[in-house]
Amino acid sequence: MSNTEPNSKAVMRFAAIDPYIETNIISPTESKGRDKDYVQWGDGNHYPHYLLDLYRNVTSLRSVINGCVDFAVGDDVTAMIFPYGDKMNRKGETARDLVKRIAWNAFVFGGYALQVIRSKDGANRELYAIDLDKLRTDEENEVFWYSENWGDKFVRSDKVIRYPKWMKEGKSETSIFYVKCQEFGAYPAPLYAAAVKACEIERSIDEYHLNAINNSFMGSYVINFNNGAPTQEIKEEIERNVNEKFAGKSNAGRIMLSWNDSKEVETTVQRLEQDDFGERYKTLASHCRQQIFTAFRANPNLFGIPTESLGFSSEEYESAFKLFNRTQIQPVQDLIVDSFDKILGLTGSIAIKPFSIERDTTQIIQ
């Protein structure tokens, strides 16, 4: 009898691999919620929080973003006299403090925002950098809503503050100056938007190795149930329970279930040996890091991360930094300087001294 007939028992069923990457990545969609004036940023309005989570937990991403911020701030930031002396607001933040926070937002979220507070006569009195995860806007970027709790399932309306956009001749006491480094819609996108899968893989590899150390049930296994095949519903329930408890990166292994009718109804556990397992993870991790740095058009050596090359001379560093500085850092610095000039109505309102290893350059960006 052919084993393709309905009564054949030669059919094996294995647990499916959960498509983690596709189901856990937050997409940067934009949509208007019911009875909402603002545009939701990403699935469930959570895209900026997802980016923050990647920044906090992906080592390579955090390294390159922190390095970019250091390069953008440079060796020094100076500003013309402000109402509070060399301070930009009543909190005592200097121009350097603001530029550092603005640059961080630019590289984490792809844009930044400044809260501008005017006096009654319309003069600009204070500037504050606002993290973009706390802002939502309408489609035309004419109005902004500020909240500390966008990540909550329900956001109370009395905890949301509405601000108009900044205008040169505006009279609003408080307004928002908003910049998107890249235009995609109501909201910006970061340089690494196309590399989020690589970020997820690097994070998962780290979690896998952590749990490989702490869990005794590790590696890849097959569990053979040798007492016959139960109903489809029972199979699915057993598979779900086993994989929830033992499988995946959180338990450093993946388990397959096989249903059999022999071997005197005993259950056996068999290890699937993979001699090159560590090497495969090393190669994958290297590929993911390269994807992240490629998104920034950056050389890892610029951020203290050695590559597989035999060396990286000072001349090579200078050459790589000049290119990276020209294509990725200076455009952000120019945007920041231009923003301050527009808000304050001055030319050269702030000046950024370029980053230098020796800290001896005299060139000023203004």
Short mmCIF file of C-alpha atoms in Angstrom, two decimals:
data_model
loop_
_atom_site.label_atom_id
_atom_site.label_comp_id
_atom_site.label_asym_id
_atom_site.label_seq_id
_atom_site.Cartn_x
_atom_site.Cartn_y
_atom_site.Cartn_z
CA MET A 1 0.00 0.00 0.00
CA SER A 2 1.34 3.44 -0.89
CA ASN A 3 2.19 5.62 2.11
CA THR A 4 0.41 8.50 0.41
CA GLU A 5 -2.99 6.93 1.09
CA PRO A 6 -5.22 8.50 3.77
CA ASN A 7 -4.61 5.69 6.33
CA SER A 8 -0.83 5.81 5.99
CA LYS A 9 1.09 6.40 9.24
CA ALA A 10 4.29 7.47 7.50
CA VAL A 11 3.53 11.16 7.94
CA MET A 12 5.78 13.15 10.30
CA ARG A 13 4.92 16.47 11.84
CA PHE A 14 7.55 18.95 13.04
CA ALA A 15 7.14 22.11 15.03
CA ALA A 16 7.23 25.20 12.82
CA ILE A 17 9.83 27.91 13.35
CA ASP A 18 8.27 31.09 14.66
CA PRO A 19 8.81 33.97 12.18
CA TYR A 20 10.09 36.26 14.96
CA ILE A 21 11.75 38.87 12.79
CA GLU A 22 8.68 39.54 10.69
CA THR A 23 6.17 39.55 13.55
CA ASN A 24 8.08 41.64 16.11
CA ILE A 25 9.46 44.48 13.99
CA ILE A 26 7.41 47.68 14.25
CA SER A 27 6.77 49.16 10.81
CA PRO A 28 7.04 52.95 10.31
CA THR A 29 3.49 53.26 9.02
CA GLU A 30 1.59 56.53 9.34
CA SER A 31 -2.15 56.60 9.94
CA LYS A 32 -4.83 58.80 11.47
CA GLY A 33 -6.46 57.25 14.50
CA ARG A 34 -10.20 57.46 15.07
CA ASP A 35 -11.14 60.81 16.57
CA LYS A 36 -7.45 61.83 16.57
CA ASP A 37 -6.01 64.94 14.95
CA TYR A 38 -2.44 63.69 14.99
CA VAL A 39 -0.83 61.05 12.77
CA GLN A 40 0.12 57.83 14.53
CA TRP A 41 3.81 57.02 14.14
CA GLY A 42 4.21 53.33 13.30
CA ASP A 43 2.17 50.25 14.16
CA GLY A 44 0.23 51.04 17.32
CA ASN A 45 1.90 54.47 17.42
CA HIS A 46 5.04 52.75 18.77
CA TYR A 47 7.72 53.18 16.07
CA PRO A 48 9.93 55.70 17.94
CA HIS A 49 9.79 53.53 21.07
CA TYR A 50 10.88 50.57 18.96
CA LEU A 51 13.85 52.58 17.66
CA LEU A 52 14.75 53.51 21.25
CA ASP A 53 14.63 49.84 22.22
CA LEU A 54 17.03 48.96 19.40
CA TYR A 55 19.39 51.76 20.45
CA ARG A 56 19.40 50.54 24.06
CA ASN A 57 19.93 46.85 23.26
CA VAL A 58 21.96 46.55 20.04
CA THR A 59 25.63 47.13 20.78
CA SER A 60 26.79 48.00 17.26
CA LEU A 61 23.91 50.41 16.70
CA ARG A 62 24.50 52.16 20.00
CA SER A 63 28.21 52.44 19.29
CA VAL A 64 27.78 54.05 15.88
CA ILE A 65 25.03 56.44 17.07
CA ASN A 66 27.05 57.57 20.09
CA GLY A 67 30.08 58.04 17.85
CA CYS A 68 28.06 60.08 15.37
CA VAL A 69 26.82 62.30 18.19
CA ASP A 70 30.38 62.87 19.41
CA PHE A 71 31.50 63.77 15.90
CA ALA A 72 28.53 66.10 15.39
CA VAL A 73 29.10 67.96 18.66
CA GLY A 74 32.78 68.30 17.80
CA ASP A 75 35.40 69.72 20.11
CA ASP A 76 33.33 72.70 21.20
CA VAL A 77 30.08 74.62 20.64
CA THR A 78 29.91 78.35 21.24
CA ALA A 79 26.92 80.68 21.06
CA MET A 80 26.25 84.40 21.00
CA ILE A 81 25.01 85.98 24.21
CA PHE A 82 21.55 84.70 25.16
CA PRO A 83 19.14 86.20 27.72
CA TYR A 84 20.59 83.87 30.38
CA GLY A 85 24.24 84.56 29.62
CA ASP A 86 25.85 81.51 28.04
CA LYS A 87 22.80 79.40 28.96
CA MET A 88 20.01 78.60 26.51
CA ASN A 89 17.25 78.17 29.08
CA ARG A 90 16.42 78.41 32.77
CA LYS A 91 17.60 74.83 33.33
CA GLY A 92 21.10 76.06 32.64
CA GLU A 93 21.65 74.07 29.45
CA THR A 94 24.40 75.42 27.22
CA ALA A 95 24.50 75.48 23.42
CA ARG A 96 26.68 72.36 23.57
CA ASP A 97 24.08 70.58 25.70
CA LEU A 98 21.35 71.37 23.18
CA VAL A 99 23.44 70.45 20.15
CA LYS A 100 24.31 67.10 21.74
CA ARG A 101 20.65 66.29 22.40
CA ILE A 102 19.61 67.46 18.95
CA ALA A 103 22.31 65.32 17.28
CA TRP A 104 21.25 62.30 19.34
CA ASN A 105 17.67 62.68 18.13
CA ALA A 106 18.85 63.17 14.54
CA PHE A 107 20.73 59.86 14.53
CA VAL A 108 18.24 57.83 16.60
CA PHE A 109 14.99 59.06 15.01
CA GLY A 110 16.11 60.81 11.83
CA GLY A 111 15.02 64.28 12.97
CA TYR A 112 14.76 66.63 15.94
CA ALA A 113 12.60 69.28 17.57
CA LEU A 114 13.17 72.41 19.63
CA GLN A 115 10.68 74.00 21.98
CA VAL A 116 10.88 77.77 21.54
CA ILE A 117 9.60 79.96 24.37
CA ARG A 118 9.00 83.64 23.63
CA SER A 119 8.47 86.61 25.85
CA LYS A 120 5.32 88.72 25.57
CA ASP A 121 6.99 91.04 23.07
CA GLY A 122 7.71 88.07 20.76
CA ALA A 123 11.44 87.79 21.49
CA ASN A 124 12.89 84.28 21.79
CA ARG A 125 13.75 83.70 25.45
CA GLU A 126 14.42 79.97 25.90
CA LEU A 127 15.24 76.90 23.79
CA TYR A 128 14.74 73.28 24.83
CA ALA A 129 15.51 70.11 22.86
CA ILE A 130 12.55 67.71 22.83
CA ASP A 131 12.98 63.99 22.15
CA LEU A 132 10.91 62.99 19.12
CA ASP A 133 9.41 59.93 20.81
CA LYS A 134 7.41 62.40 22.93
CA LEU A 135 5.95 64.30 19.94
CA ARG A 136 3.21 63.58 17.43
CA THR A 137 2.14 65.86 14.61
CA ASP A 138 -0.48 66.35 11.92
CA GLU A 139 0.13 65.57 8.25
CA GLU A 140 1.35 69.10 7.43
CA ASN A 141 3.51 69.50 10.56
CA GLU A 142 1.47 72.56 11.53
CA VAL A 143 0.49 71.35 15.01
CA PHE A 144 2.30 69.17 17.55
CA TRP A 145 1.14 67.16 20.54
CA TYR A 146 3.49 66.44 23.43
CA SER A 147 3.10 63.54 25.85
CA GLU A 148 5.34 61.46 28.09
CA ASN A 149 3.05 58.47 27.65
CA TRP A 150 2.61 57.70 23.95
CA GLY A 151 3.78 54.16 24.66
CA ASP A 152 0.78 53.49 26.91
CA LYS A 153 -2.23 51.63 25.56
CA PHE A 154 -4.47 54.55 26.47
CA VAL A 155 -3.18 58.13 26.47
CA ARG A 156 -5.15 60.52 28.65
CA SER A 157 -6.10 63.72 26.84
CA ASP A 158 -5.35 65.80 29.92
CA LYS A 159 -1.75 64.55 29.77
CA VAL A 160 -1.25 65.78 26.20
CA ILE A 161 -0.10 69.36 25.45
CA ARG A 162 -0.80 70.96 22.07
CA TYR A 163 1.71 73.33 20.45
CA PRO A 164 1.74 75.22 17.13
CA LYS A 165 4.73 75.05 14.82
CA TRP A 166 7.34 77.78 15.11
CA MET A 167 6.91 80.76 12.80
CA LYS A 168 9.30 83.66 12.36
CA GLU A 169 6.59 86.23 12.95
CA GLY A 170 4.57 84.06 15.29
CA LYS A 171 3.23 85.36 18.58
CA SER A 172 2.66 82.05 20.36
CA GLU A 173 4.37 81.97 23.72
CA THR A 174 5.53 78.39 23.11
CA SER A 175 6.01 76.68 19.73
CA ILE A 176 7.85 73.75 18.15
CA PHE A 177 10.66 74.05 15.59
CA TYR A 178 10.66 70.70 13.78
CA VAL A 179 13.27 69.26 11.40
CA LYS A 180 13.25 66.03 9.41
CA CYS A 181 16.71 65.02 8.21
CA GLN A 182 15.04 62.83 5.60
CA GLU A 183 11.57 63.49 4.20
CA PHE A 184 9.30 60.45 4.29
CA GLY A 185 5.95 61.77 5.48
CA ALA A 186 4.76 63.44 8.66
CA TYR A 187 7.69 61.81 10.44
CA PRO A 188 11.36 61.19 9.55
CA ALA A 189 13.21 57.91 9.26
CA PRO A 190 16.68 57.16 10.68
CA LEU A 191 19.66 56.18 8.55
CA TYR A 192 19.42 52.59 9.81
CA ALA A 193 15.74 52.14 8.93
CA ALA A 194 16.65 49.56 6.27
CA ALA A 195 18.90 47.66 8.72
CA VAL A 196 16.45 46.95 11.54
CA LYS A 197 16.45 43.22 10.72
CA ALA A 198 20.20 43.17 11.17
CA CYS A 199 19.71 44.96 14.51
CA GLU A 200 17.15 42.36 15.58
CA ILE A 201 19.45 39.49 14.62
CA GLU A 202 22.38 40.95 16.56
CA ARG A 203 20.16 41.44 19.61
CA SER A 204 18.84 37.87 19.33
CA ILE A 205 22.34 36.44 19.05
CA ASP A 206 23.34 38.19 22.28
CA GLU A 207 20.23 36.87 24.03
CA TYR A 208 20.89 33.38 22.70
CA HIS A 209 24.42 33.24 24.06
CA LEU A 210 23.32 34.65 27.43
CA ASN A 211 20.71 31.94 27.78
CA ALA A 212 23.07 29.26 26.48
CA ILE A 213 25.19 29.97 29.56
CA ASN A 214 22.29 30.03 32.02
CA ASN A 215 20.10 27.20 30.72
CA SER A 216 21.05 23.54 30.79
CA PHE A 217 18.60 22.66 27.99
CA MET A 218 20.53 24.14 25.09
CA GLY A 219 21.41 23.45 21.51
CA SER A 220 19.09 21.84 18.96
CA TYR A 221 17.04 18.77 19.78
CA VAL A 222 14.48 16.32 18.49
CA ILE A 223 11.95 14.91 20.93
CA ASN A 224 10.51 11.61 19.74
CA PHE A 225 7.09 10.63 21.09
CA ASN A 226 7.05 6.86 20.51
CA ASN A 227 3.56 6.05 21.74
CA GLY A 228 1.56 6.88 18.64
CA ALA A 229 0.18 10.08 17.22
CA PRO A 230 -2.55 11.94 19.16
CA THR A 231 -5.19 14.15 17.60
CA GLN A 232 -4.16 17.26 15.71
CA GLU A 233 -5.39 19.53 18.53
CA ILE A 234 -3.33 17.67 21.15
CA LYS A 235 -0.25 17.77 18.89
CA GLU A 236 -0.50 21.52 18.52
CA GLU A 237 -1.00 22.03 22.25
CA ILE A 238 2.05 19.90 23.14
CA GLU A 239 4.20 21.63 20.52
CA ARG A 240 3.14 25.05 21.78
CA ASN A 241 3.81 24.19 25.42
CA VAL A 242 7.23 22.64 24.72
CA ASN A 243 8.42 25.50 22.54
CA GLU A 244 7.14 28.20 24.88
CA LYS A 245 9.07 26.67 27.74
CA PHE A 246 12.27 25.43 26.11
CA ALA A 247 12.78 26.80 22.61
CA GLY A 248 13.87 30.00 20.95
CA LYS A 249 16.67 32.44 21.70
CA SER A 250 15.47 32.83 25.29
CA ASN A 251 16.37 29.16 25.90
CA ALA A 252 19.27 28.88 23.48
CA GLY A 253 17.81 26.14 21.32
CA ARG A 254 15.17 25.01 18.92
CA ILE A 255 13.13 21.83 19.40
CA MET A 256 11.44 19.62 16.82
CA LEU A 257 8.74 17.15 17.78
CA SER A 258 8.36 13.80 16.03
CA TRP A 259 5.38 11.46 16.57
CA ASN A 260 6.09 7.70 16.28
CA ASP A 261 4.29 4.40 16.90
CA SER A 262 7.23 2.27 18.02
CA LYS A 263 10.01 1.79 20.61
CA GLU A 264 7.74 0.56 23.37
CA VAL A 265 5.97 3.85 24.00
CA GLU A 266 8.97 5.65 25.53
CA THR A 267 9.94 9.26 24.89
CA THR A 268 13.57 9.92 23.94
CA VAL A 269 15.58 13.10 23.65
CA GLN A 270 18.28 13.24 20.98
CA ARG A 271 20.88 16.00 20.55
CA LEU A 272 21.47 17.22 17.00
CA GLU A 273 25.18 17.97 16.89
CA GLN A 274 26.32 20.98 14.89
CA ASP A 275 30.10 21.20 14.85
CA ASP A 276 30.16 24.61 13.14
CA PHE A 277 27.41 26.17 15.24
CA GLY A 278 29.64 28.77 16.93
CA GLU A 279 31.31 29.68 13.67
CA ARG A 280 27.96 30.17 11.97
CA TYR A 281 26.86 32.58 14.70
CA LYS A 282 30.16 34.45 14.47
CA THR A 283 29.73 34.86 10.72
CA LEU A 284 26.12 35.96 11.12
CA ALA A 285 26.99 38.49 13.83
CA SER A 286 29.76 39.93 11.64
CA HIS A 287 27.34 40.24 8.72
CA CYS A 288 24.77 42.05 10.86
CA ARG A 289 27.34 44.52 12.20
CA GLN A 290 28.44 45.23 8.65
CA GLN A 291 24.82 45.87 7.62
CA ILE A 292 24.40 48.39 10.43
CA PHE A 293 27.58 50.26 9.60
CA THR A 294 26.74 50.15 5.90
CA ALA A 295 23.43 51.90 6.67
CA PHE A 296 25.46 54.76 8.16
CA ARG A 297 28.06 54.55 5.37
CA ALA A 298 30.61 54.22 8.15
CA ASN A 299 33.86 52.33 8.73
CA PRO A 300 33.70 50.41 12.05
CA ASN A 301 37.29 51.42 12.84
CA LEU A 302 36.10 55.02 13.24
CA PHE A 303 34.11 53.90 16.28
CA GLY A 304 36.77 51.76 17.93
CA ILE A 305 35.44 48.50 16.49
CA PRO A 306 38.27 46.58 14.79
CA THR A 307 37.67 44.83 11.49
CA GLU A 308 39.34 41.69 10.20
CA SER A 309 41.99 43.74 8.41
CA LEU A 310 45.54 43.56 9.68
CA GLY A 311 45.70 47.20 10.68
CA PHE A 312 44.29 50.69 10.37
CA SER A 313 46.90 53.42 10.14
CA SER A 314 46.42 57.03 11.18
CA GLU A 315 46.46 58.02 7.51
CA GLU A 316 43.68 55.55 6.74
CA TYR A 317 41.72 56.81 9.73
CA GLU A 318 42.06 60.43 8.61
CA SER A 319 40.95 59.54 5.09
CA ALA A 320 37.97 57.48 6.28
CA PHE A 321 36.92 60.15 8.78
CA LYS A 322 37.10 62.96 6.22
CA LEU A 323 34.73 61.09 3.92
CA PHE A 324 32.37 60.12 6.73
CA ASN A 325 32.45 63.61 8.20
CA ARG A 326 31.70 65.17 4.83
CA THR A 327 28.82 62.86 3.90
CA GLN A 328 27.14 62.12 7.25
CA ILE A 329 28.24 64.52 9.99
CA GLN A 330 28.52 67.92 8.33
CA PRO A 331 25.00 67.76 6.81
CA VAL A 332 23.58 67.29 10.32
CA GLN A 333 25.79 70.06 11.71
CA ASP A 334 24.64 72.39 8.92
CA LEU A 335 20.99 71.64 9.73
CA ILE A 336 21.57 72.36 13.43
CA VAL A 337 23.41 75.64 12.81
CA ASP A 338 20.74 76.71 10.30
CA SER A 339 18.00 75.90 12.83
CA PHE A 340 19.54 78.13 15.50
CA ASP A 341 20.08 80.92 12.95
CA LYS A 342 16.42 80.81 11.87
CA ILE A 343 15.07 80.74 15.40
CA LEU A 344 17.34 83.50 16.71
CA GLY A 345 17.24 85.58 13.53
CA LEU A 346 21.03 85.75 13.40
CA THR A 347 23.82 84.53 11.17
CA GLY A 348 26.44 82.53 13.01
CA SER A 349 24.32 82.33 16.16
CA ILE A 350 26.25 79.21 17.16
CA ALA A 351 29.54 77.75 15.98
CA ILE A 352 30.69 74.11 16.11
CA LYS A 353 34.39 73.40 16.28
CA PRO A 354 34.97 70.18 14.27
CA PHE A 355 35.97 66.95 15.97
CA SER A 356 39.68 66.21 16.08
CA ILE A 357 41.66 63.44 17.73
CA GLU A 358 44.34 65.91 18.72
CA ARG A 359 41.76 68.65 19.43
CA ASP A 360 43.99 71.17 17.67
CA THR A 361 41.92 72.21 14.66
CA THR A 362 40.95 75.86 14.39
CA GLN A 363 38.30 75.50 11.70
CA ILE A 364 34.87 76.75 12.80
CA ILE A 365 31.53 75.71 11.30
CA GLN A 366 29.08 78.59 11.31
#
